[in-house]
mmCIF file of C-alpha atoms in Angstrom:
data_model
loop_
_atom_site.group_PDB
_atom_site.id
_atom_site.type_symbol
_atom_site.label_atom_id
_atom_site.label_comp_id
_atom_site.label_asym_id
_atom_site.label_seq_id
_atom_site.Cartn_x
_atom_site.Cartn_y
_atom_site.Cartn_z
ATOM 1 C CA MET F 111 -49.194 0.961 34.000
ATOM 2 C CA ASP F 112 -45.751 2.040 35.266
ATOM 3 C CA ALA F 113 -44.717 5.079 33.200
ATOM 4 C CA ARG F 114 -41.036 4.759 34.135
ATOM 5 C CA PHE F 115 -38.580 3.147 31.729
ATOM 6 C CA THR F 116 -36.637 0.150 33.009
ATOM 7 C CA ASP F 117 -32.848 -0.013 32.932
ATOM 8 C CA GLU F 118 -33.085 -2.387 29.971
ATOM 9 C CA GLN F 119 -35.292 0.028 28.047
ATOM 10 C CA ASP F 120 -32.952 2.911 28.774
ATOM 11 C CA GLU F 121 -30.052 0.806 27.495
ATOM 12 C CA ILE F 122 -31.925 -0.010 24.270
ATOM 13 C CA ARG F 123 -32.558 3.687 23.731
ATOM 14 C CA ARG F 124 -28.953 4.650 24.466
ATOM 15 C CA ALA F 125 -27.396 1.988 22.233
ATOM 16 C CA LEU F 126 -29.736 2.697 19.342
ATOM 17 C CA ARG F 127 -29.284 6.457 19.584
ATOM 18 C CA GLU F 128 -25.487 6.106 19.616
ATOM 19 C CA LEU F 129 -25.459 3.863 16.560
ATOM 20 C CA LEU F 130 -27.830 6.100 14.609
ATOM 21 C CA HIS F 131 -25.837 9.192 15.586
ATOM 22 C CA LYS F 132 -22.706 7.626 14.097
ATOM 23 C CA ARG F 133 -24.205 6.103 10.971
ATOM 24 C CA CYS F 134 -27.416 7.963 10.183
ATOM 25 C CA GLY F 135 -26.691 11.683 10.072
ATOM 26 C CA PRO F 136 -28.509 14.005 7.669
ATOM 27 C CA GLN F 137 -26.086 13.345 4.804
ATOM 28 C CA ASP F 138 -26.230 9.596 5.444
ATOM 29 C CA VAL F 139 -30.024 9.735 5.137
ATOM 30 C CA ARG F 140 -29.822 11.523 1.783
ATOM 31 C CA THR F 141 -27.269 9.023 0.506
ATOM 32 C CA ALA F 142 -29.304 6.047 1.698
ATOM 33 C CA VAL F 143 -32.567 7.082 0.023
ATOM 34 C CA ASP F 144 -30.729 7.385 -3.302
ATOM 35 C CA ARG F 145 -29.724 3.722 -3.178
ATOM 36 C CA ALA F 146 -31.675 1.161 -5.180
ATOM 37 C CA ALA F 147 -33.113 -0.367 -2.009
ATOM 38 C CA GLY F 148 -33.986 3.019 -0.517
ATOM 39 C CA TYR F 149 -31.924 2.367 2.616
ATOM 40 C CA ASP F 150 -28.377 1.512 3.686
ATOM 41 C CA PRO F 151 -28.008 -2.310 3.893
ATOM 42 C CA GLY F 152 -24.898 -1.857 6.036
ATOM 43 C CA LEU F 153 -26.833 0.085 8.653
ATOM 44 C CA TRP F 154 -29.644 -2.475 8.598
ATOM 45 C CA ASN F 155 -27.143 -5.302 9.103
ATOM 46 C CA ALA F 156 -25.620 -3.435 12.045
ATOM 47 C CA LEU F 157 -29.052 -2.880 13.584
ATOM 48 C CA GLY F 158 -29.751 -6.582 13.238
ATOM 49 C CA GLU F 159 -26.402 -8.036 14.285
ATOM 50 C CA GLN F 160 -25.455 -5.603 17.051
ATOM 51 C CA LEU F 161 -28.840 -4.667 18.490
ATOM 52 C CA GLY F 162 -31.231 -7.346 17.266
ATOM 53 C CA LEU F 163 -33.654 -4.623 16.205
ATOM 54 C CA PRO F 164 -35.741 -6.628 13.671
ATOM 55 C CA GLY F 165 -36.447 -9.326 16.275
ATOM 56 C CA LEU F 166 -36.961 -7.044 19.244
ATOM 57 C CA ALA F 167 -40.591 -8.098 19.785
ATOM 58 C CA LEU F 168 -40.239 -11.683 18.507
ATOM 59 C CA PRO F 169 -40.120 -14.669 20.912
ATOM 60 C CA GLU F 170 -36.709 -15.958 21.892
ATOM 61 C CA ARG F 171 -37.428 -19.406 20.402
ATOM 62 C CA TYR F 172 -37.354 -17.764 16.964
ATOM 63 C CA GLY F 173 -34.151 -15.829 17.598
ATOM 64 C CA GLY F 174 -35.862 -12.676 18.851
ATOM 65 C CA ALA F 175 -35.250 -10.710 22.032
ATOM 66 C CA GLY F 176 -38.655 -11.487 23.529
ATOM 67 C CA CYS F 177 -39.294 -7.855 24.420
ATOM 68 C CA SER F 178 -42.695 -6.240 24.707
ATOM 69 C CA ARG F 179 -44.402 -3.867 22.306
ATOM 70 C CA THR F 180 -43.242 -0.962 24.426
ATOM 71 C CA GLU F 181 -39.639 -1.700 23.442
ATOM 72 C CA ALA F 182 -40.681 -1.782 19.786
ATOM 73 C CA ALA F 183 -42.256 1.653 20.201
ATOM 74 C CA LEU F 184 -39.142 2.932 21.960
ATOM 75 C CA ALA F 185 -36.961 1.721 19.079
ATOM 76 C CA ALA F 186 -39.321 3.348 16.585
ATOM 77 C CA GLU F 187 -39.016 6.667 18.418
ATOM 78 C CA GLU F 188 -35.251 6.613 17.978
ATOM 79 C CA LEU F 189 -35.564 5.690 14.306
ATOM 80 C CA GLY F 190 -38.014 8.548 13.894
ATOM 81 C CA ARG F 191 -35.601 11.033 15.476
ATOM 82 C CA ALA F 192 -33.058 10.248 12.793
ATOM 83 C CA LEU F 193 -35.652 9.779 10.010
ATOM 84 C CA ALA F 194 -33.724 6.560 9.440
ATOM 85 C CA PRO F 195 -34.722 4.881 6.159
ATOM 86 C CA THR F 196 -34.857 1.212 7.186
ATOM 87 C CA PRO F 197 -37.155 -1.790 6.537
ATOM 88 C CA PHE F 198 -38.131 -1.831 10.243
ATOM 89 C CA LEU F 199 -41.742 -0.783 9.730
ATOM 90 C CA ALA F 200 -42.427 -3.103 6.798
ATOM 91 C CA THR F 201 -40.506 -6.092 8.180
ATOM 92 C CA ALA F 202 -40.746 -6.041 11.976
ATOM 93 C CA VAL F 203 -44.034 -4.203 12.473
ATOM 94 C CA LEU F 204 -46.244 -5.149 9.521
ATOM 95 C CA ALA F 205 -44.977 -8.543 8.320
ATOM 96 C CA ALA F 206 -43.396 -10.366 11.277
ATOM 97 C CA PRO F 207 -46.474 -10.229 13.586
ATOM 98 C CA LEU F 208 -48.617 -11.746 10.820
ATOM 99 C CA LEU F 209 -46.109 -14.547 10.300
ATOM 100 C CA LEU F 210 -46.091 -15.174 14.042
ATOM 101 C CA ALA F 211 -49.883 -15.113 14.355
ATOM 102 C CA LEU F 212 -50.912 -17.045 11.243
ATOM 103 C CA GLY F 213 -47.929 -19.101 10.080
ATOM 104 C CA THR F 214 -47.485 -22.823 10.525
ATOM 105 C CA ASP F 215 -44.753 -24.119 12.810
ATOM 106 C CA GLY F 216 -42.589 -24.808 9.777
ATOM 107 C CA GLN F 217 -43.114 -21.378 8.279
ATOM 108 C CA ARG F 218 -42.293 -19.662 11.561
ATOM 109 C CA ALA F 219 -39.181 -21.765 12.127
ATOM 110 C CA ASP F 220 -37.962 -21.067 8.606
ATOM 111 C CA LEU F 221 -38.717 -17.342 8.287
ATOM 112 C CA LEU F 222 -38.744 -15.674 11.697
ATOM 113 C CA PRO F 223 -35.119 -16.418 12.714
ATOM 114 C CA ARG F 224 -33.928 -14.890 9.440
ATOM 115 C CA ILE F 225 -36.092 -11.840 10.043
ATOM 116 C CA ALA F 226 -34.873 -11.549 13.641
ATOM 117 C CA ASP F 227 -31.209 -11.240 12.693
ATOM 118 C CA GLY F 228 -31.819 -8.984 9.698
ATOM 119 C CA ARG F 229 -30.979 -11.461 6.934
ATOM 120 C CA LEU F 230 -34.513 -11.403 5.533
ATOM 121 C CA THR F 231 -36.679 -8.365 4.925
ATOM 122 C CA ALA F 232 -40.403 -8.625 4.264
ATOM 123 C CA ALA F 233 -43.239 -6.464 2.980
ATOM 124 C CA LEU F 234 -47.006 -6.617 3.267
ATOM 125 C CA ALA F 235 -48.302 -6.107 -0.268
ATOM 126 C CA VAL F 236 -51.297 -3.955 0.576
ATOM 127 C CA PRO F 237 -51.728 -0.922 -1.698
ATOM 128 C CA GLY F 238 -50.485 2.174 0.107
ATOM 129 C CA ALA F 239 -53.805 3.947 -0.218
ATOM 130 C CA GLY F 240 -55.521 0.961 1.420
ATOM 131 C CA LEU F 241 -53.307 0.498 4.475
ATOM 132 C CA GLY F 242 -55.514 2.534 6.798
ATOM 133 C CA THR F 243 -58.545 0.503 5.714
ATOM 134 C CA ALA F 244 -56.831 -2.892 5.766
ATOM 135 C CA LEU F 245 -55.571 -2.265 9.311
ATOM 136 C CA ALA F 246 -59.017 -0.969 10.349
ATOM 137 C CA LEU F 247 -57.568 2.371 11.424
ATOM 138 C CA THR F 248 -59.838 4.676 9.444
ATOM 139 C CA CYS F 249 -62.911 2.471 8.952
ATOM 140 C CA PRO F 250 -64.093 -1.086 9.684
ATOM 141 C CA GLY F 251 -61.791 -3.565 7.991
ATOM 142 C CA GLY F 252 -63.297 -4.680 4.694
ATOM 143 C CA ALA F 253 -61.945 -6.179 1.513
ATOM 144 C CA ASP F 254 -62.509 -3.319 -0.909
ATOM 145 C CA TRP F 255 -58.885 -2.209 -0.581
ATOM 146 C CA ALA F 256 -57.866 -5.481 -2.277
ATOM 147 C CA GLY F 257 -60.275 -5.331 -5.207
ATOM 148 C CA GLY F 258 -63.368 -6.664 -3.466
ATOM 149 C CA GLY F 259 -63.305 -9.899 -5.455
ATOM 150 C CA ARG F 260 -63.961 -8.009 -8.694
ATOM 151 C CA ALA F 261 -61.422 -6.858 -11.236
ATOM 152 C CA GLY F 262 -58.436 -5.152 -9.647
ATOM 153 C CA GLY F 263 -56.320 -5.949 -6.646
ATOM 154 C CA ILE F 264 -54.684 -9.375 -6.511
ATOM 155 C CA GLN F 265 -56.545 -12.572 -7.332
ATOM 156 C CA ALA F 266 -55.657 -16.142 -6.368
ATOM 157 C CA ARG F 267 -56.642 -19.375 -8.062
ATOM 158 C CA ARG F 268 -55.749 -22.952 -7.381
ATOM 159 C CA ALA F 269 -54.477 -25.095 -10.237
ATOM 160 C CA ALA F 270 -52.930 -28.568 -10.028
ATOM 161 C CA GLY F 271 -52.832 -28.318 -6.247
ATOM 162 C CA ARG F 272 -50.860 -25.046 -6.234
ATOM 163 C CA TRP F 273 -51.848 -21.458 -5.719
ATOM 164 C CA ARG F 274 -51.198 -18.926 -8.464
ATOM 165 C CA LEU F 275 -51.493 -15.156 -8.037
ATOM 166 C CA TYR F 276 -52.058 -12.392 -10.536
ATOM 167 C CA GLY F 277 -52.662 -8.666 -10.140
ATOM 168 C CA GLU F 278 -50.756 -5.734 -8.700
ATOM 169 C CA ALA F 279 -50.411 -3.579 -5.602
ATOM 170 C CA ASP F 280 -49.014 -0.066 -5.740
ATOM 171 C CA GLN F 281 -47.225 2.027 -3.109
ATOM 172 C CA VAL F 282 -46.220 -1.055 -1.121
ATOM 173 C CA LEU F 283 -43.855 -0.134 1.698
ATOM 174 C CA ASP F 284 -40.451 -1.593 0.786
ATOM 175 C CA GLY F 285 -42.211 -3.686 -1.854
ATOM 176 C CA HIS F 286 -39.430 -3.014 -4.357
ATOM 177 C CA SER F 287 -36.659 -4.436 -2.182
ATOM 178 C CA ALA F 288 -38.086 -6.945 0.327
ATOM 179 C CA GLY F 289 -36.860 -10.512 0.138
ATOM 180 C CA LEU F 290 -40.291 -11.863 1.094
ATOM 181 C CA LEU F 291 -43.747 -10.622 0.146
ATOM 182 C CA LEU F 292 -46.863 -11.251 2.227
ATOM 183 C CA VAL F 293 -49.639 -10.940 -0.320
ATOM 184 C CA PRO F 294 -53.338 -10.667 0.597
ATOM 185 C CA ALA F 295 -55.308 -11.949 -2.380
ATOM 186 C CA HIS F 296 -58.916 -12.776 -3.256
ATOM 187 C CA ALA F 297 -59.873 -16.376 -3.858
ATOM 188 C CA GLY F 298 -63.137 -18.043 -4.773
ATOM 189 C CA GLY F 299 -64.299 -15.562 -7.385
ATOM 190 C CA TYR F 300 -66.898 -12.879 -6.850
ATOM 191 C CA ALA F 301 -69.643 -15.145 -5.488
ATOM 192 C CA ARG F 302 -67.541 -16.756 -2.731
ATOM 193 C CA SER F 303 -64.793 -14.215 -2.465
ATOM 194 C CA ARG F 304 -62.543 -14.357 0.574
ATOM 195 C CA VAL F 305 -59.139 -12.883 1.361
ATOM 196 C CA LEU F 306 -56.233 -15.253 1.954
ATOM 197 C CA LEU F 307 -52.626 -14.399 2.781
ATOM 198 C CA PHE F 308 -49.791 -15.850 0.712
ATOM 199 C CA LEU F 309 -45.999 -15.983 0.860
ATOM 200 C CA VAL F 310 -44.101 -15.046 -2.291
ATOM 201 C CA ALA F 311 -40.332 -14.799 -2.684
ATOM 202 C CA GLY F 312 -39.282 -11.371 -3.870
ATOM 203 C CA ASP F 313 -37.320 -12.865 -6.770
ATOM 204 C CA ALA F 314 -39.938 -15.455 -7.766
ATOM 205 C CA ALA F 315 -40.697 -15.973 -11.442
ATOM 206 C CA GLY F 316 -43.414 -13.623 -12.604
ATOM 207 C CA VAL F 317 -42.827 -10.974 -9.927
ATOM 208 C CA VAL F 318 -42.111 -7.543 -11.385
ATOM 209 C CA ARG F 319 -41.201 -4.798 -8.930
ATOM 210 C CA THR F 320 -40.588 -1.122 -9.543
ATOM 211 C CA ARG F 321 -39.559 1.511 -7.062
ATOM 212 C CA ARG F 322 -42.031 4.387 -6.820
ATOM 213 C CA THR F 323 -41.386 8.012 -5.971
ATOM 214 C CA GLY F 324 -43.236 9.014 -2.825
ATOM 215 C CA LEU F 325 -43.763 12.277 -0.986
ATOM 216 C CA ASP F 326 -41.603 10.993 1.875
ATOM 217 C CA ALA F 327 -38.351 9.775 0.348
ATOM 218 C CA THR F 328 -37.335 8.100 3.621
ATOM 219 C CA ARG F 329 -40.191 5.587 3.246
ATOM 220 C CA GLY F 330 -39.368 3.389 0.285
ATOM 221 C CA GLN F 331 -42.363 2.318 -1.801
ATOM 222 C CA GLY F 332 -42.710 0.039 -4.777
ATOM 223 C CA ARG F 333 -45.203 -1.306 -7.267
ATOM 224 C CA VAL F 334 -45.549 -5.089 -7.106
ATOM 225 C CA GLN F 335 -46.925 -6.878 -10.166
ATOM 226 C CA LEU F 336 -47.697 -10.586 -9.964
ATOM 227 C CA ARG F 337 -47.985 -12.334 -13.319
ATOM 228 C CA ASP F 338 -49.233 -15.855 -12.648
ATOM 229 C CA VAL F 339 -46.850 -16.284 -9.705
ATOM 230 C CA GLN F 340 -46.656 -19.471 -7.659
ATOM 231 C CA ALA F 341 -47.384 -18.767 -3.982
ATOM 232 C CA GLU F 342 -47.540 -20.553 -0.644
ATOM 233 C CA LEU F 343 -50.546 -20.156 1.601
ATOM 234 C CA LEU F 344 -49.652 -18.595 4.954
ATOM 235 C CA GLY F 345 -50.897 -21.002 7.597
ATOM 236 C CA ALA F 346 -52.512 -24.375 7.140
ATOM 237 C CA ASP F 347 -56.170 -23.366 7.035
ATOM 238 C CA GLU F 348 -57.939 -21.636 4.160
ATOM 239 C CA ASP F 349 -60.652 -20.523 6.580
ATOM 240 C CA THR F 350 -58.286 -18.189 8.452
ATOM 241 C CA ASP F 351 -59.878 -14.779 8.945
ATOM 242 C CA VAL F 352 -57.163 -12.647 7.387
ATOM 243 C CA LEU F 353 -59.200 -9.442 7.638
ATOM 244 C CA ALA F 354 -59.591 -9.926 11.389
ATOM 245 C CA ALA F 355 -55.848 -10.586 11.748
ATOM 246 C CA LEU F 356 -55.035 -7.380 9.894
ATOM 247 C CA ALA F 357 -57.509 -5.406 11.994
ATOM 248 C CA ALA F 358 -56.004 -6.839 15.190
ATOM 249 C CA LEU F 359 -52.555 -5.778 14.004
ATOM 250 C CA GLY F 360 -53.689 -2.222 13.292
ATOM 251 C CA ASP F 361 -53.530 -0.899 16.839
ATOM 252 C CA PHE F 362 -49.946 -2.095 17.300
ATOM 253 C CA VAL F 363 -48.859 -0.618 13.966
ATOM 254 C CA ALA F 364 -50.492 2.700 14.876
ATOM 255 C CA ALA F 365 -48.799 2.771 18.293
ATOM 256 C CA VAL F 366 -45.377 2.162 16.731
ATOM 257 C CA LEU F 367 -46.001 4.804 14.073
ATOM 258 C CA ALA F 368 -47.093 7.240 16.784
ATOM 259 C CA ALA F 369 -43.853 6.702 18.697
ATOM 260 C CA GLU F 370 -41.872 7.157 15.492
ATOM 261 C CA ALA F 371 -43.686 10.434 14.761
ATOM 262 C CA VAL F 372 -43.013 11.606 18.316
ATOM 263 C CA GLY F 373 -39.300 10.968 17.853
ATOM 264 C CA ALA F 374 -39.287 12.969 14.621
ATOM 265 C CA ALA F 375 -41.276 15.806 16.234
ATOM 266 C CA ASP F 376 -38.948 15.918 19.231
ATOM 267 C CA ARG F 377 -35.875 16.141 17.009
ATOM 268 C CA ALA F 378 -37.477 18.815 14.817
ATOM 269 C CA LEU F 379 -38.186 20.842 17.958
ATOM 270 C CA GLU F 380 -34.623 20.374 19.238
ATOM 271 C CA ARG F 381 -33.151 21.572 15.945
ATOM 272 C CA THR F 382 -35.415 24.631 15.969
ATOM 273 C CA VAL F 383 -34.531 25.536 19.566
ATOM 274 C CA GLU F 384 -30.835 25.239 18.744
ATOM 275 C CA TYR F 385 -31.262 27.526 15.749
ATOM 276 C CA VAL F 386 -33.280 30.285 17.445
ATOM 277 C CA LYS F 387 -30.585 30.522 20.117
ATOM 278 C CA GLN F 388 -28.028 31.351 17.418
ATOM 279 C CA ARG F 389 -29.910 33.417 14.869
ATOM 280 C CA GLU F 390 -29.913 37.112 15.782
ATOM 281 C CA GLN F 391 -32.273 39.899 14.831
ATOM 282 C CA PHE F 392 -32.186 43.473 16.127
ATOM 283 C CA GLY F 393 -29.013 42.578 17.995
ATOM 284 C CA ARG F 394 -30.417 39.666 20.025
ATOM 285 C CA PRO F 395 -31.187 35.959 19.470
ATOM 286 C CA ILE F 396 -34.689 35.506 18.093
ATOM 287 C CA GLY F 397 -35.266 32.828 20.726
ATOM 288 C CA SER F 398 -35.348 35.595 23.331
ATOM 289 C CA PHE F 399 -38.505 37.125 21.825
ATOM 290 C CA GLN F 400 -41.638 36.270 23.738
ATOM 291 C CA ALA F 401 -43.658 35.421 20.624
ATOM 292 C CA VAL F 402 -41.073 32.825 19.582
ATOM 293 C CA LYS F 403 -40.973 31.374 23.098
ATOM 294 C CA HIS F 404 -44.748 30.978 23.120
ATOM 295 C CA ARG F 405 -44.770 29.188 19.772
ATOM 296 C CA LEU F 406 -42.064 26.752 20.823
ATOM 297 C CA ALA F 407 -43.702 26.182 24.206
ATOM 298 C CA ASP F 408 -46.898 25.141 22.441
ATOM 299 C CA VAL F 409 -44.925 22.688 20.306
ATOM 300 C CA TYR F 410 -43.185 21.310 23.401
ATOM 301 C CA VAL F 411 -46.505 20.647 25.134
ATOM 302 C CA ALA F 412 -47.902 18.984 22.000
ATOM 303 C CA VAL F 413 -44.883 16.685 21.667
ATOM 304 C CA ARG F 414 -44.941 15.689 25.340
ATOM 305 C CA ALA F 415 -48.651 14.922 25.224
ATOM 306 C CA ALA F 416 -48.196 12.879 22.037
ATOM 307 C CA ARG F 417 -45.375 10.891 23.647
ATOM 308 C CA SER F 418 -47.566 9.983 26.614
ATOM 309 C CA ALA F 419 -50.361 8.878 24.281
ATOM 310 C CA ALA F 420 -47.975 6.823 22.118
ATOM 311 C CA TYR F 421 -46.453 4.884 24.993
ATOM 312 C CA TYR F 422 -49.797 4.300 26.643
ATOM 313 C CA ALA F 423 -51.090 2.939 23.334
ATOM 314 C CA ALA F 424 -48.062 0.624 23.015
ATOM 315 C CA TRP F 425 -48.563 -0.634 26.564
ATOM 316 C CA ALA F 426 -52.323 -1.035 26.089
ATOM 317 C CA THR F 427 -52.010 -3.053 22.867
ATOM 318 C CA GLY F 428 -49.511 -5.338 24.564
ATOM 319 C CA HIS F 429 -51.942 -5.967 27.432
ATOM 320 C CA GLY F 430 -55.044 -6.492 25.351
ATOM 321 C CA GLU F 431 -56.481 -3.087 26.161
ATOM 322 C CA GLY F 432 -56.088 -1.414 22.771
ATOM 323 C CA GLY F 433 -59.613 -0.203 22.093
ATOM 324 C CA ARG F 434 -58.326 1.848 19.135
ATOM 325 C CA MET F 435 -55.926 3.703 21.403
ATOM 326 C CA GLY F 436 -53.313 3.259 18.694
ATOM 327 C CA GLY F 437 -55.332 5.222 16.166
ATOM 328 C CA LEU F 438 -55.937 8.051 18.629
ATOM 329 C CA ALA F 439 -52.246 8.173 19.566
ATOM 330 C CA LEU F 440 -51.258 8.200 15.904
ATOM 331 C CA ALA F 441 -53.609 11.093 15.151
ATOM 332 C CA GLN F 442 -52.151 13.095 18.034
ATOM 333 C CA ALA F 443 -48.546 12.269 17.137
ATOM 334 C CA LEU F 444 -48.927 13.163 13.457
ATOM 335 C CA GLU F 445 -50.522 16.459 14.427
ATOM 336 C CA ALA F 446 -47.615 17.172 16.788
ATOM 337 C CA LEU F 447 -45.084 16.303 14.082
ATOM 338 C CA ARG F 448 -46.789 18.470 11.492
ATOM 339 C CA THR F 449 -46.863 21.375 13.974
ATOM 340 C CA ALA F 450 -43.231 20.921 15.047
ATOM 341 C CA ALA F 451 -42.014 20.632 11.453
ATOM 342 C CA GLY F 452 -44.101 23.581 10.290
ATOM 343 C CA GLU F 453 -42.865 25.835 13.089
ATOM 344 C CA GLY F 454 -39.332 24.663 12.394
ATOM 345 C CA ILE F 455 -39.560 25.677 8.756
ATOM 346 C CA GLN F 456 -41.001 29.071 9.708
ATOM 347 C CA LEU F 457 -38.507 29.854 12.461
ATOM 348 C CA HIS F 458 -35.532 28.779 10.402
ATOM 349 C CA GLY F 459 -36.404 31.632 8.073
ATOM 350 C CA GLY F 460 -35.204 31.531 4.487
ATOM 351 C CA ILE F 461 -32.942 28.503 4.952
ATOM 352 C CA GLY F 462 -35.836 26.435 6.298
ATOM 353 C CA PHE F 463 -37.504 26.450 2.880
ATOM 354 C CA THR F 464 -34.474 25.159 0.981
ATOM 355 C CA TRP F 465 -34.010 21.659 -0.378
ATOM 356 C CA GLU F 466 -30.577 21.433 1.251
ATOM 357 C CA HIS F 467 -31.981 21.850 4.772
ATOM 358 C CA GLU F 468 -33.485 18.889 6.602
ATOM 359 C CA ALA F 469 -36.597 20.696 7.899
ATOM 360 C CA HIS F 470 -38.749 19.710 4.932
ATOM 361 C CA LEU F 471 -38.007 16.018 5.485
ATOM 362 C CA TYR F 472 -39.790 16.105 8.849
ATOM 363 C CA PHE F 473 -42.804 17.839 7.359
ATOM 364 C CA LYS F 474 -42.939 15.292 4.531
ATOM 365 C CA ARG F 475 -42.804 12.443 7.043
ATOM 366 C CA ALA F 476 -45.972 13.764 8.715
ATOM 367 C CA ALA F 477 -47.760 14.400 5.428
ATOM 368 C CA GLY F 478 -46.661 11.065 3.963
ATOM 369 C CA ASP F 479 -47.871 9.072 6.970
ATOM 370 C CA GLU F 480 -51.227 10.819 6.823
ATOM 371 C CA LEU F 481 -51.571 9.780 3.180
ATOM 372 C CA LEU F 482 -50.640 6.173 3.965
ATOM 373 C CA PHE F 483 -52.433 5.552 7.248
ATOM 374 C CA GLY F 484 -55.168 8.149 7.309
ATOM 375 C CA PRO F 485 -55.560 11.788 8.319
ATOM 376 C CA GLY F 486 -56.086 12.579 11.983
ATOM 377 C CA HIS F 487 -59.788 13.376 11.714
ATOM 378 C CA ARG F 488 -60.541 9.969 10.169
ATOM 379 C CA LEU F 489 -58.423 8.136 12.749
ATOM 380 C CA ARG F 490 -60.285 9.899 15.553
ATOM 381 C CA ALA F 491 -63.705 9.449 13.963
ATOM 382 C CA HIS F 492 -63.262 5.690 13.564
ATOM 383 C CA ALA F 493 -61.942 5.328 17.118
ATOM 384 C CA ALA F 494 -64.983 7.214 18.413
ATOM 385 C CA GLU F 495 -67.332 5.073 16.337
ATOM 386 C CA THR F 496 -65.685 1.855 17.518
ATOM 387 C CA ALA F 497 -65.991 2.956 21.147
ATOM 388 C CA GLY F 498 -69.643 3.891 20.632
ATOM 389 C CA LEU F 499 -68.883 7.355 21.887
ATOM 390 C CA PHE F 500 -71.930 8.939 20.295
ATOM 391 C CA ALA F 501 -74.216 5.923 20.143
ATOM 392 C CA GLY F 502 -77.638 6.268 21.702
ATOM 393 C CA ARG F 503 -77.137 9.822 22.871
ATOM 394 C CA GLU F 504 -79.312 12.763 22.061
ATOM 395 C CA VAL F 505 -77.708 15.901 20.718
ATOM 396 C CA ALA F 506 -79.124 19.240 21.828
ATOM 397 C CA VAL F 507 -80.209 21.550 19.027
#
């Protein structure tokens, strides 16, 4: 692995940072999350048309840029720095890879070019509390998150040669606004239950969507109710192992989330350093006190270590060497973000606790991601179990 960024990667970072600096300042973020969609469609269009962000990791034959997963992680870091509320995670990281991996040639040709240029947004309708399980980040991927074939979750039945879906999923990332829903649903009843993946238009008859209030306002979430909705099977084969596809996607999702958390942590640290240089106590800037320096130095080391882990995870998943590196990197990055945001709130003093200041948004991003994708100790425990770290070894007592 070459740890240096290429000229192309540096250019992606520079262009994205410039655009976000102009159009995604703190007040822009607050305005965007108050919109019905939970983000600024104008900014998303600019990211798609000017930078090709949604299709960064998609093949060129589908209108994408054909970049690697490292570039996707790099873009996520910049989005994390700005806490930019966009459909990038739901559309480009969760939904698009599944369409690419499982879709038929016709489905790919129809959907992926529209995703690549930003015209179409998509959401994976997995309940928010089940994302860590569905992506096999916190435990082996099973089907309990989708109802287990019993009552609950989303069920699929075939009638007159067409698939019909009924049920609901809550806390779906961008589920309230996405133009396309990828819906995992149980088919075959309890005795022969299996999970299949379906395509549902966001405005299809029988789809009822409601925006939900989440801890992290910059991550839009919605409740998706399907009331006997007509759906299209993703792919041509009903024997597709959807659970395995979701588990394979998990490491990439975790690596991208880790890079995003690193970007947020780095920006939180920068804002804190800027503030302690200006705020004075006893006639001198508080940043000159040794205790403050030590605290910020610890945060700096944590952020740098998390960045190394995030980019190694992104590189490893792109070269088939994941091995749950994504989950480990995500655990480290979320811990770094929580630490950076917490220290920022403390060192900003009284203003750091106010609703008007941005410090709490960074802390909520860390806490919200832990709720959605799993706390650090569970991410680490599952990675250790998968690697067989403690298998067959005696423990001294």
